[in-house]
Structures are given as structure tokens and as C-alpha cells.
Amino acid sequence: MEVKKIEKSGDKWRVVLELRIPGHRLLEILDEFERRFRDYSFRADGRNITVEASFRILEPWEDEPVEDVAESIALELLSFISGGPRGEI
């Protein structure tokens, strides 16, 4: 997972991540992401899934820098793919 962009507009943040998916599971993972993580938007391009999240830093991450929030989003998605504690794929 790579953080491609972090932008601030007023009191909102926009984070764009890129996740590289090896093999043939891209569409399966994309479908699962769209069902499970409705607060983010996803699109597939080749072997990558681009993830876009917009949020206000006011809550629930008041004490975290935006870079930490982006990392938390990435870890949540990777954990889901790898079948971590909340993962299903």
C-alpha cells in the first residue's frame, strides 16, 4: 500500500492510497472492499486498487496526525485482505 496523495481543503482531508494486488483476485477484493468499507471509494486500474477517503480531522481522530490516519486506513484494508482479526477474504 502506498499513500499517493494527502490534501487539505478547509477542515476536510482527502487521502488517496494505492494498493497493488498480485494475481487474479483484484475484482473479488474490489467487490468485498465496496461492500465492507462504504466510507471509502475504490477503483481498479490494472493490478492496483485506488482507495480514496475523505474525512474531517475533528473526529474520531482528534489526536492523530493525518499521516497516521492514512496509515491506519491502509493497515485496516491490508488486514482485511490477509484475513486478519476482522478479515474475510
XYZ file of C-alpha atoms in Angstrom:
89
model
C 0.000 0.000 0.000
C 1.319 3.411 -0.921
C -0.025 6.801 0.109
C -0.328 8.691 -3.186
C -1.830 11.967 -2.007
C -2.881 13.833 1.129
C -4.783 17.091 0.578
C -6.450 19.530 2.928
C -9.441 21.644 1.915
C -10.928 23.752 4.694
C -11.480 21.420 7.635
C -11.575 18.263 5.452
C -8.801 15.915 4.413
C -8.608 13.735 1.310
C -6.309 10.723 1.317
C -5.585 8.637 -1.785
C -3.926 5.232 -1.360
C -2.829 2.702 -3.953
C -2.932 -0.995 -3.194
C -1.169 -3.442 -5.512
C -2.961 -6.781 -5.774
C -0.985 -9.734 -7.112
C -2.719 -12.332 -9.245
C -6.335 -12.693 -10.281
C -8.095 -11.624 -7.056
C -8.360 -7.919 -7.906
C -12.064 -7.850 -8.797
C -13.001 -10.137 -5.907
C -11.161 -7.905 -3.443
C -12.603 -4.752 -5.015
C -16.144 -6.117 -4.631
C -15.507 -7.028 -0.988
C -13.994 -3.620 -0.243
C -17.023 -1.864 -1.737
C -19.395 -3.958 0.381
C -17.418 -3.722 3.612
C -15.888 -0.228 3.593
C -18.630 2.146 2.481
C -16.864 5.241 3.818
C -14.148 4.919 1.159
C -14.328 4.905 -2.625
C -12.449 2.339 -4.717
C -11.490 1.879 -8.347
C -9.449 -0.759 -10.129
C -6.706 0.013 -12.616
C -4.610 -2.845 -13.929
C -3.380 -4.668 -10.816
C -3.984 -1.758 -8.486
C -6.898 -0.619 -6.384
C -7.027 3.100 -5.706
C -8.659 3.984 -2.393
C -9.964 7.457 -1.641
C -11.065 8.576 1.822
C -12.353 11.996 2.857
C -12.823 12.985 6.476
C -12.639 15.772 8.998
C -9.730 15.552 11.400
C -12.021 16.718 14.214
C -13.308 13.246 14.920
C -12.783 10.392 15.522
C -9.063 11.038 15.110
C -8.647 14.281 17.052
C -5.206 13.496 18.426
C -3.719 11.787 15.368
C -1.877 13.482 12.523
C -3.441 12.870 9.113
C -0.470 10.679 8.109
C -1.300 8.314 10.987
C -4.932 8.205 9.883
C -3.818 7.287 6.337
C -1.608 4.537 7.755
C -4.494 3.227 9.876
C -6.731 3.050 6.802
C -4.020 1.157 4.901
C -3.491 -1.299 7.771
C -7.234 -1.904 8.078
C -7.530 -2.743 4.372
C -4.417 -4.940 4.346
C -5.601 -6.791 7.435
C -8.927 -7.440 5.747
C -7.211 -8.877 2.661
C -4.858 -11.072 4.659
C -7.677 -12.466 6.790
C -6.596 -10.713 9.981
C -8.856 -10.365 13.020
C -11.664 -8.770 11.007
C -10.688 -10.035 7.582
C -12.900 -12.238 5.468
C -11.053 -12.649 2.186
